[in-house]
Amino acid sequence: MKRHGRVVIWITGMARGKLVTMALLAALVVIVFTNQLPAAKTWTYWTLPLSGKTIVLDPGHGGADGGAKSADGLWEKDVTLNISMYLKDYLQQAGATVVMTRESDKDLASAATKGYSRRKTEDLKARVAIVREEKPDLFLSVHLNAIPQPQWYGPQTFYTNNHKDNAAIAWFIQEELRTTVAETHRQSKRIRNIFILDRSDVPTALVEVGFLSNAGEAAKLAQEEYQKQLAAAIYRGLLRYTSGETAPLEEVGGEPDGVGTPTEGQDGKLEEHPRTSPAE
């Protein structure tokens, strides 16, 4: 008759405590991966405030259309693209889906289209088509300003009344630019007869980040660090808008800049963005 051996394992109190702790940790891991805890949702919302949002960014000009140019040869198309790409990074880090109208030095016209005016018209219509196709939560176009008088400077944000949120978006962006980056008293401003703004029915704003016609500001606009500061200010403005904060808006009196309805004009040229007067 065989005798079966018996193995006895002695577990001390300390070892027993470790085993219990390990078992509890294993159970916690299972719970976390099978059920999303409210705390986890809160963490996600706080760290990804733009999760679920789609934003179209439009760096103005591109390709043969350089836009404005400073006395030192700085092109508007290059600065708008740089700032928009920095802004894209900030928005994506906050959870947004970002669609760019361009990510390189090109326009959106067909290669077969000849003539500057025709290419410009086709380019602007293509930008509007992207917005209509994507149906984003927000559309933002980035530009620079330039006028004959070299003394004027400072960023300014423009909007139309096509959407009820436009004024608030422009106010938040302008407030961040005005108070954290640029020394300017300029306020956000309602405008019309600007093609891409008048053709957009989603929340929309257009930012002129500075004057290339002002030598001092043009020198700053050429600097990578200053471009990042502008992008960060715009980003903070967008965060304030999407957070539900209420903008302290006042009633806009009189007529906005520009008159009539947006048309292609006698020469077939569409207005892409405003060239503001010295009046702020």
XYZ file of C-alpha atoms in Angstrom, residues 111-240:
130
model
C -2.109 72.623 -61.606
C -3.976 73.143 -64.879
C -5.339 76.557 -63.862
C -3.380 79.393 -65.447
C -3.163 83.050 -64.488
C -2.706 84.540 -61.024
C -6.245 85.886 -60.673
C -7.867 82.618 -61.723
C -5.616 80.610 -59.447
C -6.429 82.926 -56.538
C -10.151 82.619 -57.075
C -9.941 78.827 -57.300
C -7.706 78.706 -54.229
C -10.146 80.645 -52.039
C -13.104 78.595 -53.204
C -11.165 75.404 -52.398
C -10.540 76.623 -48.845
C -14.232 77.275 -48.364
C -15.003 73.831 -49.815
C -12.787 72.199 -47.170
C -14.756 73.886 -44.404
C -18.082 72.846 -45.900
C -16.909 69.268 -46.347
C -15.394 68.891 -42.867
C -18.206 70.730 -41.019
C -15.786 71.561 -38.191
C -16.574 72.884 -34.747
C -14.419 75.907 -35.556
C -12.669 77.515 -38.538
C -9.717 79.875 -38.082
C -7.812 81.705 -40.811
C -4.373 83.196 -40.063
C -2.970 86.230 -41.888
C -0.658 89.233 -41.545
C -1.370 92.862 -42.252
C 0.423 95.484 -44.327
C -0.534 99.054 -45.207
C 1.404 102.008 -46.660
C 1.722 103.758 -43.283
C 4.598 102.044 -41.411
C 3.739 103.274 -37.916
C 0.780 100.982 -37.309
C 1.289 97.672 -35.524
C -0.412 94.988 -33.463
C -2.577 91.905 -34.069
C -6.309 92.087 -34.608
C -9.035 89.457 -34.852
C -11.970 89.808 -37.239
C -15.380 88.157 -37.440
C -18.740 88.289 -39.163
C -22.233 87.778 -37.800
C -22.750 84.600 -39.811
C -22.683 82.549 -36.594
C -23.779 83.514 -33.110
C -20.424 82.449 -31.601
C -18.155 84.391 -33.958
C -17.952 87.531 -31.848
C -17.038 85.536 -28.729
C -14.317 83.552 -30.516
C -12.754 86.739 -31.861
C -12.967 88.451 -28.473
C -11.211 85.627 -26.600
C -8.426 85.362 -29.187
C -7.893 89.123 -29.280
C -7.910 89.369 -25.492
C -5.171 86.748 -25.194
C -3.090 88.354 -27.948
C -3.553 91.821 -26.483
C -2.840 90.998 -22.861
C -0.176 88.292 -23.062
C 1.882 88.827 -26.228
C 1.502 92.052 -28.167
C 1.410 95.631 -26.933
C -1.719 96.883 -28.624
C -5.050 98.443 -27.772
C -6.723 96.930 -30.815
C -10.004 95.139 -30.171
C -11.734 92.370 -32.095
C -13.694 93.816 -34.990
C -16.727 92.883 -37.051
C -16.143 92.959 -40.801
C -17.732 91.807 -44.049
C -17.026 91.380 -47.727
C -14.228 88.925 -46.929
C -14.847 85.806 -48.994
C -13.853 82.992 -46.640
C -15.592 84.608 -43.675
C -18.822 85.369 -45.512
C -18.994 81.853 -46.969
C -18.550 80.071 -43.626
C -21.563 79.029 -41.554
C -19.566 77.433 -38.712
C -17.946 79.349 -35.811
C -15.237 81.357 -37.604
C -12.614 84.028 -37.020
C -9.717 85.536 -38.947
C -6.565 86.641 -37.129
C -4.181 89.259 -38.483
C -1.193 88.548 -36.226
C 0.719 91.753 -36.987
C 1.913 94.314 -39.530
C 4.723 93.422 -41.917
C 4.727 97.096 -42.889
C 6.039 97.984 -39.420
C 9.798 97.289 -39.287
C 9.882 96.525 -35.580
C 6.943 94.162 -35.646
C 8.171 92.493 -38.838
C 11.470 91.710 -37.100
C 9.587 90.039 -34.236
C 7.325 88.142 -36.633
C 10.414 86.573 -38.209
C 11.438 85.026 -34.869
C 10.445 81.446 -34.106
C 9.895 82.173 -30.417
C 7.534 85.057 -31.145
C 5.605 82.937 -33.653
C 5.162 80.283 -30.954
C 3.960 82.926 -28.494
C 1.339 84.102 -30.972
C 0.202 80.525 -31.594
C -0.012 79.889 -27.851
C -2.098 83.031 -27.305
C -4.530 82.016 -30.061
C -4.695 78.541 -28.528
C -5.552 79.950 -25.094
C -8.261 82.072 -26.662
C -9.795 79.018 -28.301
C -9.662 77.132 -25.001
C -11.543 79.932 -23.276
